[in-house]
Backbone as JSON, one array per atom type, in Angstrom:
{
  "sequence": "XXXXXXXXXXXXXXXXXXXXXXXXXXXXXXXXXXXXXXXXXXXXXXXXXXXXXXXXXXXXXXXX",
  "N": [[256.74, 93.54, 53.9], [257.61, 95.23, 56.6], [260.81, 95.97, 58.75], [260.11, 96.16, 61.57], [257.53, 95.3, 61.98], [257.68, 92.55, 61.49], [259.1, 92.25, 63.95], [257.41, 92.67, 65.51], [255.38, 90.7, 65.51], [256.97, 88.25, 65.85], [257.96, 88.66, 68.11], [257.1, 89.77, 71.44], [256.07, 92.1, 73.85], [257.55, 91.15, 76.31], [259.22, 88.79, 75.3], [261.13, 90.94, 73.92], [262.23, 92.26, 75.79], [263.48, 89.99, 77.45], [265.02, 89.44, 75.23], [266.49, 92.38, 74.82], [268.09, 92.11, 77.6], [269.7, 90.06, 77.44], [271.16, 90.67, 75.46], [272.99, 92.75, 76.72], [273.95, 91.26, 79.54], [275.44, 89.34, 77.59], [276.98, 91.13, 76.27], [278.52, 92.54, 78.59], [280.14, 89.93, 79.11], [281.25, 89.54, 77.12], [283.24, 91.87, 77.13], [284.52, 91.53, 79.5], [285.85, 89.36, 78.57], [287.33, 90.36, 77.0], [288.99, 91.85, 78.49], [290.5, 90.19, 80.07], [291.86, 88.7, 77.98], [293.26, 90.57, 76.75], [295.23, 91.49, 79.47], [296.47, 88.79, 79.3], [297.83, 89.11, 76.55], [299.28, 90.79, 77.62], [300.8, 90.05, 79.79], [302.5, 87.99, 78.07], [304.01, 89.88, 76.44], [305.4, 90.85, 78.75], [307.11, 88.97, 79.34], [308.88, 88.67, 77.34], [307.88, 87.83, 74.34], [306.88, 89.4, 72.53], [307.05, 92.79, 70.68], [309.32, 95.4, 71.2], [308.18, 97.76, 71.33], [305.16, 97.25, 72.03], [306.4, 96.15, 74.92], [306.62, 98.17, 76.21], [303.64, 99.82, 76.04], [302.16, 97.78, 77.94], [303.43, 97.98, 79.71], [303.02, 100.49, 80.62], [300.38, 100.47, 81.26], [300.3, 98.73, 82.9], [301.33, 100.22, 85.52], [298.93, 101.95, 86.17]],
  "CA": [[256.64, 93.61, 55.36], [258.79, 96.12, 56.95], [261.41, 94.82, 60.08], [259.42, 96.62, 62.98], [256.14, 94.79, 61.53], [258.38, 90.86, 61.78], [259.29, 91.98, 64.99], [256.22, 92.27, 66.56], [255.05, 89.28, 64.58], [257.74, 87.35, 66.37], [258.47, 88.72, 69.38], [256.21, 90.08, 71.97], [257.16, 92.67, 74.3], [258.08, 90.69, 77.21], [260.72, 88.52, 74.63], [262.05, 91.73, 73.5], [262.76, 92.83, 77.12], [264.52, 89.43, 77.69], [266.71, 89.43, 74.41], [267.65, 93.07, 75.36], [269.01, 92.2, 78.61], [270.54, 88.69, 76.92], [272.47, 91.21, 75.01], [273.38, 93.31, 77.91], [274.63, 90.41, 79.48], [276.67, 89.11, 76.52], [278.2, 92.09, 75.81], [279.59, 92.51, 79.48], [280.58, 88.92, 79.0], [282.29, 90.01, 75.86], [284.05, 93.19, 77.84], [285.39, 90.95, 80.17], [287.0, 88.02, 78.09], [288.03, 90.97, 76.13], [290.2, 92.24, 79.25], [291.26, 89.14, 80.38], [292.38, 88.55, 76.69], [294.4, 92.01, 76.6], [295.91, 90.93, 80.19], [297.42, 87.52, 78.46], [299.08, 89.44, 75.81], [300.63, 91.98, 78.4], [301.6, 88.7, 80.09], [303.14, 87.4, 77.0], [304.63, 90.59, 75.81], [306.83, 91.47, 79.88], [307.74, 87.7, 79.13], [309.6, 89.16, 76.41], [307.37, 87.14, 73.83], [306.42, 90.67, 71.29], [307.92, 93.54, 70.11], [309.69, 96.25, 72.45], [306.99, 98.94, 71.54], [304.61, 96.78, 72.92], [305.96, 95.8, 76.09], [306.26, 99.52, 76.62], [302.45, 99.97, 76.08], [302.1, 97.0, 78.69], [304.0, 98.44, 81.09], [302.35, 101.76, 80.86], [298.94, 100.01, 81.23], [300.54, 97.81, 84.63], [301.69, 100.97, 86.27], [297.84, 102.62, 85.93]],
  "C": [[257.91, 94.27, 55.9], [259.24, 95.28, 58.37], [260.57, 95.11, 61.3], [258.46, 95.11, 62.83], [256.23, 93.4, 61.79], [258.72, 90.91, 63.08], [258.4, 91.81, 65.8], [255.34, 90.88, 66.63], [255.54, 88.33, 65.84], [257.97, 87.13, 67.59], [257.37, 89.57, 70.17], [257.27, 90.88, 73.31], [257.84, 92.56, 75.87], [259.56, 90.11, 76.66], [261.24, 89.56, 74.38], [263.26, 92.1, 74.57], [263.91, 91.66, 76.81], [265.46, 89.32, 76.4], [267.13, 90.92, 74.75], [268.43, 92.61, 77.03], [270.24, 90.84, 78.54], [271.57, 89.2, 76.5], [273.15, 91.95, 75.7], [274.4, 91.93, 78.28], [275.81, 89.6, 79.05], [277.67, 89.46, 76.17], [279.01, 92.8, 77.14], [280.41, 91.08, 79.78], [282.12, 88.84, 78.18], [283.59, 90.75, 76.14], [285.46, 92.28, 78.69], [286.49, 90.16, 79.8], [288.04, 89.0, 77.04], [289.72, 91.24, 77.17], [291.32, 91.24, 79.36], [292.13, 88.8, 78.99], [293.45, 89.91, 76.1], [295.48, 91.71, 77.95], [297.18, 89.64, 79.96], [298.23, 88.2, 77.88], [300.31, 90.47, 76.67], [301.74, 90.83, 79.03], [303.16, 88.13, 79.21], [304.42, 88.45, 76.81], [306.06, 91.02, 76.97], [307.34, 89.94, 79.7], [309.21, 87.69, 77.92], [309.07, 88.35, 74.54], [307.28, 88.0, 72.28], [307.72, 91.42, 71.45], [308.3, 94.61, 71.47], [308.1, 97.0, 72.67], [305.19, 98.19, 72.27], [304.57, 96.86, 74.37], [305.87, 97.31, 76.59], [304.96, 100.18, 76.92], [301.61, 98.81, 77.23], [302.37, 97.52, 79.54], [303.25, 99.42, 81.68], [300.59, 101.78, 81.42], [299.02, 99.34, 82.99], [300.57, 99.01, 85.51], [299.85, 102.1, 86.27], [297.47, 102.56, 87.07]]
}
């Protein structure tokens, strides 16, 4: 049984719709905690926390 053939099996093409937009969703979920999670370390790094060449790449990112 090939994967198309399990998918239809399984999923019907209303579920498909809603898991693509679940993953939509997710993955601007993802985007975001990503930023916020790059924001912290800039945080961290003008705190003087990392390495110079860092905060330099911090800085350059604040002043954008």
């Amino acid at each position: 049984m090939d994967d198309k053939r399990v998918d239809r099996i399984f999923f019907g093409p209303e579920t498909a719709k809603s898991l693509k937009q679940d993953i939509r969703v997710l993955t601007k979920l993802l985007s975001v905690i990503d930023n916020e999670f790059e924001r912290k370390i800039c945080e961290h790094v003008l705190k003087g926390k990392r390495f110079l060449f860092e905060q330099e790449k911090c800085l350059q990112e604040k002043r954008k």
